[in-house]
Amino acid sequence: MKRLILLALLALAQPALSETLAAKLFAAKTHPTTGPALPIGTYARGCAGGNVELPETGPTWQAMRLKRNRNWGNPVLVDYLEDLSQAVTAFGWKGLYIGDLGNPRGGPMVSGHASHQMGLDADVWFLPPARLDLTAQEREKIGAISIRSEDQKTVNENWNDSYRDVLKAAASDPRVDRIFVAAAIKLQLCKGATAADTAWLQHIRPEAAHQDHFHVRLKCPAGSDLCQTQKPNVTELSKGGSGCDDTLKYWVSNAYLHPKPNPNPTPKPHKKGPKEFTMADLPAQCAAVLKGK
Ligand SMILES: [Zn+2]
Protein backbone atom coordinates (compact mmCIF):
# COMPACT_ATOMS: atom_id res chain seq x y z
CA MET A 1 0.00 0.00 0.00
CA LYS A 2 2.74 2.40 0.99
CA ARG A 3 4.52 1.62 -2.23
CA LEU A 4 1.41 2.41 -4.26
CA ILE A 5 0.99 5.76 -2.56
CA LEU A 6 4.64 6.52 -3.23
CA LEU A 7 4.25 5.65 -6.91
CA ALA A 8 1.16 7.82 -7.17
CA LEU A 9 3.01 10.72 -5.56
CA LEU A 10 5.93 10.27 -7.92
CA ALA A 11 3.58 10.31 -10.90
CA LEU A 12 2.09 13.56 -9.66
CA ALA A 13 5.49 15.12 -9.12
CA GLN A 14 6.79 14.07 -12.53
CA PRO A 15 5.39 16.85 -14.73
CA ALA A 16 6.81 19.48 -12.41
CA LEU A 17 10.24 17.86 -12.44
CA SER A 18 10.38 17.60 -16.20
CA GLU A 19 9.26 21.19 -16.79
CA THR A 20 12.15 23.16 -18.24
CA LEU A 21 13.27 26.21 -16.34
CA ALA A 22 12.30 29.48 -17.98
CA ALA A 23 15.86 30.81 -17.56
CA LYS A 24 17.15 27.97 -19.78
CA LEU A 25 14.49 28.54 -22.42
CA PHE A 26 15.28 32.26 -22.61
CA ALA A 27 19.05 31.70 -22.62
CA ALA A 28 18.62 29.43 -25.65
CA LYS A 29 17.12 32.24 -27.75
CA THR A 30 20.02 34.03 -29.38
CA HIS A 31 17.94 36.74 -31.06
CA PRO A 32 15.10 39.03 -30.06
CA THR A 33 11.64 38.90 -31.59
CA THR A 34 10.95 41.34 -34.38
CA GLY A 35 8.26 43.96 -33.99
CA PRO A 36 7.74 46.83 -31.60
CA ALA A 37 9.30 46.93 -28.15
CA LEU A 38 7.12 45.07 -25.68
CA PRO A 39 8.21 44.95 -22.03
CA ILE A 40 5.94 42.52 -20.18
CA GLY A 41 5.41 41.99 -16.45
CA THR A 42 7.73 43.32 -13.78
CA TYR A 43 11.48 43.88 -13.53
CA ALA A 44 11.92 40.61 -11.63
CA ARG A 45 9.16 38.55 -13.28
CA GLY A 46 8.78 39.30 -16.94
CA CYS A 47 10.15 39.19 -20.45
CA ALA A 48 10.55 41.49 -23.46
CA GLY A 49 9.59 41.43 -27.11
CA GLY A 50 11.28 43.66 -29.68
CA ASN A 51 14.53 44.16 -27.78
CA VAL A 52 17.48 45.65 -29.66
CA GLU A 53 21.20 45.12 -29.28
CA LEU A 54 23.51 47.55 -27.56
CA PRO A 55 26.28 47.45 -30.19
CA GLU A 56 29.34 45.71 -28.73
CA THR A 57 31.44 48.83 -29.28
CA GLY A 58 30.51 52.43 -29.95
CA PRO A 59 32.36 55.75 -29.94
CA THR A 60 31.90 56.13 -26.17
CA TRP A 61 31.11 52.64 -24.84
CA GLN A 62 31.97 48.97 -24.84
CA ALA A 63 29.69 46.14 -23.78
CA MET A 64 31.49 43.76 -21.43
CA ARG A 65 31.27 39.95 -20.94
CA LEU A 66 30.03 39.39 -24.48
CA LYS A 67 29.91 35.62 -23.99
CA ARG A 68 26.80 36.05 -21.87
CA ASN A 69 24.89 37.59 -24.80
CA ARG A 70 23.11 39.98 -22.48
CA ASN A 71 23.68 43.24 -24.35
CA TRP A 72 20.00 43.40 -25.34
CA GLY A 73 17.30 45.71 -24.10
CA ASN A 74 14.39 48.00 -24.86
CA PRO A 75 15.33 50.59 -27.52
CA VAL A 76 14.80 53.30 -24.87
CA LEU A 77 17.41 51.63 -22.64
CA VAL A 78 19.95 51.32 -25.45
CA ASP A 79 19.41 55.00 -26.35
CA TYR A 80 19.76 55.99 -22.70
CA LEU A 81 23.07 54.13 -22.32
CA GLU A 82 24.50 55.56 -25.51
CA ASP A 83 23.46 59.08 -24.43
CA LEU A 84 24.92 58.66 -20.95
CA SER A 85 28.19 57.29 -22.32
CA GLN A 86 28.47 60.44 -24.43
CA ALA A 87 27.52 62.72 -21.50
CA VAL A 88 30.23 61.37 -19.19
CA THR A 89 32.96 62.52 -21.56
CA ALA A 90 32.33 65.97 -20.00
CA PHE A 91 33.66 64.57 -16.71
CA GLY A 92 36.94 63.23 -18.02
CA TRP A 93 35.67 59.72 -18.71
CA LYS A 94 36.32 58.30 -22.18
CA GLY A 95 32.90 56.67 -22.00
CA LEU A 96 31.39 53.67 -20.20
CA TYR A 97 32.01 49.98 -19.77
CA ILE A 98 28.54 48.51 -19.75
CA GLY A 99 27.73 45.17 -18.09
CA ASP A 100 24.55 43.15 -18.42
CA LEU A 101 21.36 44.50 -19.88
CA GLY A 102 19.32 41.36 -20.47
CA ASN A 103 18.70 38.35 -22.68
CA PRO A 104 17.59 38.94 -26.30
CA ARG A 105 14.02 38.21 -25.16
CA GLY A 106 14.48 39.24 -21.54
CA GLY A 107 13.18 36.76 -18.98
CA PRO A 108 14.90 35.24 -15.96
CA MET A 109 18.61 34.44 -16.23
CA VAL A 110 20.56 31.27 -15.52
CA SER A 111 23.14 33.22 -13.48
CA GLY A 112 23.29 36.53 -11.63
CA HIS A 113 20.44 39.06 -11.40
CA ALA A 114 16.97 38.62 -10.00
CA SER A 115 15.74 41.48 -12.18
CA HIS A 116 16.89 42.64 -15.67
CA GLN A 117 13.92 40.72 -17.12
CA MET A 118 11.96 43.38 -19.06
CA GLY A 119 14.79 45.01 -21.03
CA LEU A 120 14.74 48.08 -18.78
CA ASP A 121 17.66 47.35 -16.40
CA ALA A 122 21.39 47.69 -17.03
CA ASP A 123 24.61 47.49 -15.01
CA VAL A 124 27.29 50.11 -15.61
CA TRP A 125 30.81 49.54 -14.31
CA PHE A 126 32.49 51.87 -11.84
CA LEU A 127 35.60 51.69 -13.97
CA PRO A 128 36.48 54.69 -16.10
CA PRO A 129 37.54 53.12 -19.41
CA ALA A 130 41.24 53.34 -20.11
CA ARG A 131 40.57 52.18 -23.68
CA LEU A 132 37.54 51.61 -25.87
CA ASP A 133 39.16 49.06 -28.16
CA LEU A 134 39.18 46.08 -25.82
CA THR A 135 39.07 42.72 -27.56
CA ALA A 136 36.30 40.24 -26.75
CA GLN A 137 38.84 38.26 -24.73
CA GLU A 138 39.92 41.29 -22.71
CA ARG A 139 36.27 42.00 -21.94
CA GLU A 140 35.96 38.59 -20.28
CA LYS A 141 39.08 39.14 -18.15
CA ILE A 142 38.97 42.77 -16.99
CA GLY A 143 36.91 43.33 -13.86
CA ALA A 144 35.10 46.35 -12.49
CA ILE A 145 36.64 48.05 -9.43
CA SER A 146 35.07 48.59 -6.03
CA ILE A 147 34.78 52.18 -4.88
CA ARG A 148 33.63 51.15 -1.38
CA SER A 149 35.78 50.54 1.71
CA GLU A 150 36.34 47.01 3.05
CA ASP A 151 34.14 47.69 6.08
CA GLN A 152 31.35 48.79 3.68
CA LYS A 153 30.85 52.10 5.51
CA THR A 154 32.54 54.65 3.25
CA VAL A 155 33.93 55.03 -0.22
CA ASN A 156 37.56 54.00 -0.70
CA GLU A 157 40.65 55.52 -2.32
CA ASN A 158 39.26 54.82 -5.81
CA TRP A 159 36.54 57.43 -5.28
CA ASN A 160 36.85 60.84 -6.87
CA ASP A 161 34.30 63.53 -7.69
CA SER A 162 33.86 62.36 -11.27
CA TYR A 163 31.77 59.49 -9.85
CA ARG A 164 29.39 62.07 -8.42
CA ASP A 165 29.14 63.76 -11.82
CA VAL A 166 28.48 60.44 -13.59
CA LEU A 167 25.81 59.35 -11.10
CA LYS A 168 24.16 62.77 -11.12
CA ALA A 169 23.95 62.70 -14.93
CA ALA A 170 22.66 59.11 -14.85
CA ALA A 171 19.95 59.89 -12.25
CA SER A 172 18.87 63.24 -13.71
CA ASP A 173 17.61 61.67 -16.93
CA PRO A 174 13.80 61.62 -17.03
CA ARG A 175 13.81 58.08 -18.44
CA VAL A 176 15.21 56.74 -15.13
CA ASP A 177 13.04 55.24 -12.44
CA ARG A 178 15.82 54.41 -9.96
CA ILE A 179 19.52 53.65 -9.72
CA PHE A 180 20.96 51.18 -7.22
CA VAL A 181 24.34 51.80 -5.56
CA ALA A 182 25.98 50.58 -2.36
CA ALA A 183 24.77 52.60 0.65
CA ALA A 184 28.27 53.98 1.30
CA ILE A 185 28.27 55.50 -2.18
CA LYS A 186 24.91 57.17 -1.67
CA LEU A 187 26.15 58.52 1.68
CA GLN A 188 29.11 60.07 -0.14
CA LEU A 189 26.73 61.69 -2.65
CA CYS A 190 24.69 63.07 0.26
CA LYS A 191 27.71 64.93 1.68
CA GLY A 192 27.25 68.63 0.99
CA ALA A 193 24.03 68.04 -0.93
CA THR A 194 21.65 71.00 -1.07
CA ALA A 195 17.96 71.34 -1.90
CA ALA A 196 18.96 71.53 -5.56
CA ASP A 197 20.18 67.92 -5.33
CA THR A 198 16.99 66.45 -3.88
CA ALA A 199 15.39 65.54 -7.19
CA TRP A 200 18.24 63.44 -8.61
CA LEU A 201 19.33 62.00 -5.24
CA GLN A 202 15.81 60.68 -4.79
CA HIS A 203 16.35 58.34 -7.72
CA ILE A 204 19.53 56.86 -6.20
CA ARG A 205 18.70 53.97 -3.89
CA PRO A 206 20.93 52.00 -1.51
CA GLU A 207 21.18 48.30 -2.31
CA ALA A 208 23.31 45.38 -1.17
CA ALA A 209 26.50 44.86 -3.25
CA HIS A 210 26.64 47.46 -6.09
CA GLN A 211 30.06 48.65 -4.94
CA ASP A 212 31.68 48.02 -8.34
CA HIS A 213 28.79 48.94 -10.65
CA PHE A 214 25.58 50.91 -10.61
CA HIS A 215 22.31 49.44 -11.75
CA VAL A 216 20.03 51.64 -13.82
CA ARG A 217 16.32 50.85 -13.94
CA LEU A 218 14.19 52.77 -16.40
CA LYS A 219 10.50 53.59 -16.07
CA CYS A 220 8.02 51.75 -18.24
CA PRO A 221 8.23 53.64 -21.55
CA ALA A 222 5.06 55.44 -22.68
CA GLY A 223 2.55 53.08 -24.27
CA SER A 224 4.03 49.95 -22.68
CA ASP A 225 0.72 48.73 -21.34
CA LEU A 226 1.98 45.31 -20.23
CA CYS A 227 4.86 46.81 -18.21
CA GLN A 228 4.16 47.28 -14.50
CA THR A 229 5.89 50.15 -12.73
CA GLN A 230 7.57 49.40 -9.44
CA LYS A 231 5.71 50.19 -6.21
CA PRO A 232 6.36 52.11 -4.05
CA ASN A 233 7.81 54.71 -6.38
CA VAL A 234 11.00 56.56 -5.48
CA THR A 235 9.15 59.60 -4.12
CA GLU A 236 7.12 57.42 -1.77
CA LEU A 237 10.23 55.49 -0.76
CA SER A 238 12.16 58.60 0.22
CA LYS A 239 9.07 60.42 1.53
CA GLY A 240 9.66 63.13 -1.04
CA GLY A 241 13.16 63.92 0.23
CA SER A 242 16.66 63.07 -0.97
CA GLY A 243 16.80 59.80 0.96
CA CYS A 244 19.87 61.14 2.84
CA ASP A 245 18.39 60.23 6.21
CA ASP A 246 18.68 57.87 9.16
CA THR A 247 17.36 54.98 7.10
CA LEU A 248 20.36 55.38 4.83
CA LYS A 249 22.75 55.61 7.82
CA TYR A 250 21.28 52.37 9.15
CA TRP A 251 22.65 50.58 6.06
CA VAL A 252 26.22 51.26 7.25
CA SER A 253 25.58 50.62 10.96
CA ASN A 254 27.00 47.65 12.86
CA ALA A 255 23.43 46.66 13.74
CA TYR A 256 22.75 46.12 10.03
CA LEU A 257 26.16 44.94 8.80
CA HIS A 258 26.95 42.68 11.75
CA PRO A 259 23.64 41.59 13.28
CA LYS A 260 23.75 39.43 16.40
CA PRO A 261 22.87 35.86 15.45
CA ASN A 262 19.35 34.95 16.46
CA PRO A 263 19.47 31.86 18.72
CA ASN A 264 15.92 30.84 17.72
CA PRO A 265 15.46 31.76 14.09
CA THR A 266 11.99 31.17 12.68
CA PRO A 267 12.32 29.07 9.54
CA LYS A 268 11.20 31.02 6.50
CA PRO A 269 9.12 29.31 3.81
CA HIS A 270 11.06 28.87 0.58
CA LYS A 271 10.30 31.60 -1.91
CA LYS A 272 10.84 30.64 -5.53
CA GLY A 273 13.62 32.71 -7.09
CA PRO A 274 13.72 33.70 -10.78
CA LYS A 275 16.22 30.91 -11.53
CA GLU A 276 13.55 28.39 -10.48
CA PHE A 277 10.75 29.97 -12.52
CA THR A 278 9.00 27.87 -15.13
CA MET A 279 6.97 29.51 -17.88
CA ALA A 280 3.91 29.18 -15.63
CA ASP A 281 5.51 31.67 -13.21
CA LEU A 282 5.78 34.36 -15.89
CA PRO A 283 3.02 36.48 -17.47
CA ALA A 284 1.11 34.40 -20.02
CA GLN A 285 2.24 36.66 -22.91
CA CYS A 286 5.85 35.55 -22.34
CA ALA A 287 5.11 32.19 -23.97
CA ALA A 288 4.38 34.04 -27.22
CA VAL A 289 7.59 36.06 -26.85
CA LEU A 290 9.55 32.86 -26.43
CA LYS A 291 7.93 31.24 -29.49
CA GLY A 292 7.89 34.36 -31.67
CA LYS A 293 9.98 35.02 -34.75
ZN1 LIG B 1 21.94 44.91 -12.09
Coordinates of C-alpha atoms and ligand atoms in Angstrom, one line a residue:
M1 CA 0.0 0.0 0.0
K2 CA 2.7 2.4 1.0
R3 CA 4.5 1.6 -2.2
L4 CA 1.4 2.4 -4.3
I5 CA 1.0 5.8 -2.6
L6 CA 4.6 6.5 -3.2
L7 CA 4.3 5.6 -6.9
A8 CA 1.2 7.8 -7.2
L9 CA 3.0 10.7 -5.6
L10 CA 5.9 10.3 -7.9
A11 CA 3.6 10.3 -10.9
L12 CA 2.1 13.6 -9.7
A13 CA 5.5 15.1 -9.1
Q14 CA 6.8 14.1 -12.5
P15 CA 5.4 16.8 -14.7
A16 CA 6.8 19.5 -12.4
L17 CA 10.2 17.9 -12.4
S18 CA 10.4 17.6 -16.2
E19 CA 9.3 21.2 -16.8
T20 CA 12.1 23.2 -18.2
L21 CA 13.3 26.2 -16.3
A22 CA 12.3 29.5 -18.0
A23 CA 15.9 30.8 -17.6
K24 CA 17.2 28.0 -19.8
L25 CA 14.5 28.5 -22.4
F26 CA 15.3 32.3 -22.6
A27 CA 19.1 31.7 -22.6
A28 CA 18.6 29.4 -25.7
K29 CA 17.1 32.2 -27.8
T30 CA 20.0 34.0 -29.4
H31 CA 17.9 36.7 -31.1
P32 CA 15.1 39.0 -30.1
T33 CA 11.6 38.9 -31.6
T34 CA 11.0 41.3 -34.4
G35 CA 8.3 44.0 -34.0
P36 CA 7.7 46.8 -31.6
A37 CA 9.3 46.9 -28.1
L38 CA 7.1 45.1 -25.7
P39 CA 8.2 45.0 -22.0
I40 CA 5.9 42.5 -20.2
G41 CA 5.4 42.0 -16.5
T42 CA 7.7 43.3 -13.8
Y43 CA 11.5 43.9 -13.5
A44 CA 11.9 40.6 -11.6
R45 CA 9.2 38.5 -13.3
G46 CA 8.8 39.3 -16.9
C47 CA 10.2 39.2 -20.5
A48 CA 10.5 41.5 -23.5
G49 CA 9.6 41.4 -27.1
G50 CA 11.3 43.7 -29.7
N51 CA 14.5 44.2 -27.8
V52 CA 17.5 45.6 -29.7
E53 CA 21.2 45.1 -29.3
L54 CA 23.5 47.5 -27.6
P55 CA 26.3 47.5 -30.2
E56 CA 29.3 45.7 -28.7
T57 CA 31.4 48.8 -29.3
G58 CA 30.5 52.4 -29.9
P59 CA 32.4 55.7 -29.9
T60 CA 31.9 56.1 -26.2
W61 CA 31.1 52.6 -24.8
Q62 CA 32.0 49.0 -24.8
A63 CA 29.7 46.1 -23.8
M64 CA 31.5 43.8 -21.4
R65 CA 31.3 40.0 -20.9
L66 CA 30.0 39.4 -24.5
K67 CA 29.9 35.6 -24.0
R68 CA 26.8 36.1 -21.9
N69 CA 24.9 37.6 -24.8
R70 CA 23.1 40.0 -22.5
N71 CA 23.7 43.2 -24.3
W72 CA 20.0 43.4 -25.3
G73 CA 17.3 45.7 -24.1
N74 CA 14.4 48.0 -24.9
P75 CA 15.3 50.6 -27.5
V76 CA 14.8 53.3 -24.9
L77 CA 17.4 51.6 -22.6
V78 CA 19.9 51.3 -25.4
D79 CA 19.4 55.0 -26.4
Y80 CA 19.8 56.0 -22.7
L81 CA 23.1 54.1 -22.3
E82 CA 24.5 55.6 -25.5
D83 CA 23.5 59.1 -24.4
L84 CA 24.9 58.7 -21.0
S85 CA 28.2 57.3 -22.3
Q86 CA 28.5 60.4 -24.4
A87 CA 27.5 62.7 -21.5
V88 CA 30.2 61.4 -19.2
T89 CA 33.0 62.5 -21.6
A90 CA 32.3 66.0 -20.0
F91 CA 33.7 64.6 -16.7
G92 CA 36.9 63.2 -18.0
W93 CA 35.7 59.7 -18.7
K94 CA 36.3 58.3 -22.2
G95 CA 32.9 56.7 -22.0
L96 CA 31.4 53.7 -20.2
Y97 CA 32.0 50.0 -19.8
I98 CA 28.5 48.5 -19.8
G99 CA 27.7 45.2 -18.1
D100 CA 24.6 43.1 -18.4
L101 CA 21.4 44.5 -19.9
G102 CA 19.3 41.4 -20.5
N103 CA 18.7 38.4 -22.7
P104 CA 17.6 38.9 -26.3
R105 CA 14.0 38.2 -25.2
G106 CA 14.5 39.2 -21.5
G107 CA 13.2 36.8 -19.0
P108 CA 14.9 35.2 -16.0
M109 CA 18.6 34.4 -16.2
V110 CA 20.6 31.3 -15.5
S111 CA 23.1 33.2 -13.5
G112 CA 23.3 36.5 -11.6
H113 CA 20.4 39.1 -11.4
A114 CA 17.0 38.6 -10.0
S115 CA 15.7 41.5 -12.2
H116 CA 16.9 42.6 -15.7
Q117 CA 13.9 40.7 -17.1
M118 CA 12.0 43.4 -19.1
G119 CA 14.8 45.0 -21.0
L120 CA 14.7 48.1 -18.8
D121 CA 17.7 47.3 -16.4
A122 CA 21.4 47.7 -17.0
D123 CA 24.6 47.5 -15.0
V124 CA 27.3 50.1 -15.6
W125 CA 30.8 49.5 -14.3
F126 CA 32.5 51.9 -11.8
L127 CA 35.6 51.7 -14.0
P128 CA 36.5 54.7 -16.1
P129 CA 37.5 53.1 -19.4
A130 CA 41.2 53.3 -20.1
R131 CA 40.6 52.2 -23.7
L132 CA 37.5 51.6 -25.9
D133 CA 39.2 49.1 -28.2
L134 CA 39.2 46.1 -25.8
T135 CA 39.1 42.7 -27.6
A136 CA 36.3 40.2 -26.8
Q137 CA 38.8 38.3 -24.7
E138 CA 39.9 41.3 -22.7
R139 CA 36.3 42.0 -21.9
E140 CA 36.0 38.6 -20.3
K141 CA 39.1 39.1 -18.1
I142 CA 39.0 42.8 -17.0
G143 CA 36.9 43.3 -13.9
A144 CA 35.1 46.4 -12.5
I145 CA 36.6 48.1 -9.4
S146 CA 35.1 48.6 -6.0
I147 CA 34.8 52.2 -4.9
R148 CA 33.6 51.1 -1.4
S149 CA 35.8 50.5 1.7
E150 CA 36.3 47.0 3.0
D151 CA 34.1 47.7 6.1
Q152 CA 31.3 48.8 3.7
K153 CA 30.8 52.1 5.5
T154 CA 32.5 54.6 3.3
V155 CA 33.9 55.0 -0.2
N156 CA 37.6 54.0 -0.7
E157 CA 40.7 55.5 -2.3
N158 CA 39.3 54.8 -5.8
W159 CA 36.5 57.4 -5.3
N160 CA 36.8 60.8 -6.9
D161 CA 34.3 63.5 -7.7
S162 CA 33.9 62.4 -11.3
Y163 CA 31.8 59.5 -9.8
R164 CA 29.4 62.1 -8.4
D165 CA 29.1 63.8 -11.8
V166 CA 28.5 60.4 -13.6
L167 CA 25.8 59.4 -11.1
K168 CA 24.2 62.8 -11.1
A169 CA 23.9 62.7 -14.9
A170 CA 22.7 59.1 -14.8
A171 CA 20.0 59.9 -12.3
S172 CA 18.9 63.2 -13.7
D173 CA 17.6 61.7 -16.9
P174 CA 13.8 61.6 -17.0
R175 CA 13.8 58.1 -18.4
V176 CA 15.2 56.7 -15.1
D177 CA 13.0 55.2 -12.4
R178 CA 15.8 54.4 -10.0
I179 CA 19.5 53.6 -9.7
F180 CA 21.0 51.2 -7.2
V181 CA 24.3 51.8 -5.6
A182 CA 26.0 50.6 -2.4
A183 CA 24.8 52.6 0.6
A184 CA 28.3 54.0 1.3
I185 CA 28.3 55.5 -2.2
K186 CA 24.9 57.2 -1.7
L187 CA 26.2 58.5 1.7
Q188 CA 29.1 60.1 -0.1
L189 CA 26.7 61.7 -2.6
C190 CA 24.7 63.1 0.3
K191 CA 27.7 64.9 1.7
G192 CA 27.3 68.6 1.0
A193 CA 24.0 68.0 -0.9
T194 CA 21.6 71.0 -1.1
A195 CA 18.0 71.3 -1.9
A196 CA 19.0 71.5 -5.6
D197 CA 20.2 67.9 -5.3
T198 CA 17.0 66.4 -3.9
A199 CA 15.4 65.5 -7.2
W200 CA 18.2 63.4 -8.6
L201 CA 19.3 62.0 -5.2
Q202 CA 15.8 60.7 -4.8
H203 CA 16.4 58.3 -7.7
I204 CA 19.5 56.9 -6.2
R205 CA 18.7 54.0 -3.9
P206 CA 20.9 52.0 -1.5
E207 CA 21.2 48.3 -2.3
A208 CA 23.3 45.4 -1.2
A209 CA 26.5 44.9 -3.2
H210 CA 26.6 47.5 -6.1
Q211 CA 30.1 48.6 -4.9
D212 CA 31.7 48.0 -8.3
H213 CA 28.8 48.9 -10.6
F214 CA 25.6 50.9 -10.6
H215 CA 22.3 49.4 -11.7
V216 CA 20.0 51.6 -13.8
R217 CA 16.3 50.9 -13.9
L218 CA 14.2 52.8 -16.4
K219 CA 10.5 53.6 -16.1
C220 CA 8.0 51.8 -18.2
P221 CA 8.2 53.6 -21.5
A222 CA 5.1 55.4 -22.7
G223 CA 2.6 53.1 -24.3
S224 CA 4.0 49.9 -22.7
D225 CA 0.7 48.7 -21.3
L226 CA 2.0 45.3 -20.2
C227 CA 4.9 46.8 -18.2
Q228 CA 4.2 47.3 -14.5
T229 CA 5.9 50.2 -12.7
Q230 CA 7.6 49.4 -9.4
K231 CA 5.7 50.2 -6.2
P232 CA 6.4 52.1 -4.0
N233 CA 7.8 54.7 -6.4
V234 CA 11.0 56.6 -5.5
T235 CA 9.1 59.6 -4.1
E236 CA 7.1 57.4 -1.8
L237 CA 10.2 55.5 -0.8
S238 CA 12.2 58.6 0.2
K239 CA 9.1 60.4 1.5
G240 CA 9.7 63.1 -1.0
G241 CA 13.2 63.9 0.2
S242 CA 16.7 63.1 -1.0
G243 CA 16.8 59.8 1.0
C244 CA 19.9 61.1 2.8
D245 CA 18.4 60.2 6.2
D246 CA 18.7 57.9 9.2
T247 CA 17.4 55.0 7.1
L248 CA 20.4 55.4 4.8
K249 CA 22.7 55.6 7.8
Y250 CA 21.3 52.4 9.2
W251 CA 22.7 50.6 6.1
V252 CA 26.2 51.3 7.2
S253 CA 25.6 50.6 11.0
N254 CA 27.0 47.6 12.9
A255 CA 23.4 46.7 13.7
Y256 CA 22.8 46.1 10.0
L257 CA 26.2 44.9 8.8
H258 CA 26.9 42.7 11.8
P259 CA 23.6 41.6 13.3
K260 CA 23.8 39.4 16.4
P261 CA 22.9 35.9 15.4
N262 CA 19.4 35.0 16.5
P263 CA 19.5 31.9 18.7
N264 CA 15.9 30.8 17.7
P265 CA 15.5 31.8 14.1
T266 CA 12.0 31.2 12.7
P267 CA 12.3 29.1 9.5
K268 CA 11.2 31.0 6.5
P269 CA 9.1 29.3 3.8
H270 CA 11.1 28.9 0.6
K271 CA 10.3 31.6 -1.9
K272 CA 10.8 30.6 -5.5
G273 CA 13.6 32.7 -7.1
P274 CA 13.7 33.7 -10.8
K275 CA 16.2 30.9 -11.5
E276 CA 13.5 28.4 -10.5
F277 CA 10.7 30.0 -12.5
T278 CA 9.0 27.9 -15.1
M279 CA 7.0 29.5 -17.9
A280 CA 3.9 29.2 -15.6
D281 CA 5.5 31.7 -13.2
L282 CA 5.8 34.4 -15.9
P283 CA 3.0 36.5 -17.5
A284 CA 1.1 34.4 -20.0
Q285 CA 2.2 36.7 -22.9
C286 CA 5.9 35.6 -22.3
A287 CA 5.1 32.2 -24.0
A288 CA 4.4 34.0 -27.2
V289 CA 7.6 36.1 -26.8
L290 CA 9.5 32.9 -26.4
K291 CA 7.9 31.2 -29.5
G292 CA 7.9 34.4 -31.7
K293 CA 10.0 35.0 -34.7
Ligands
ZN1 ZN 21.9 44.9 -12.1

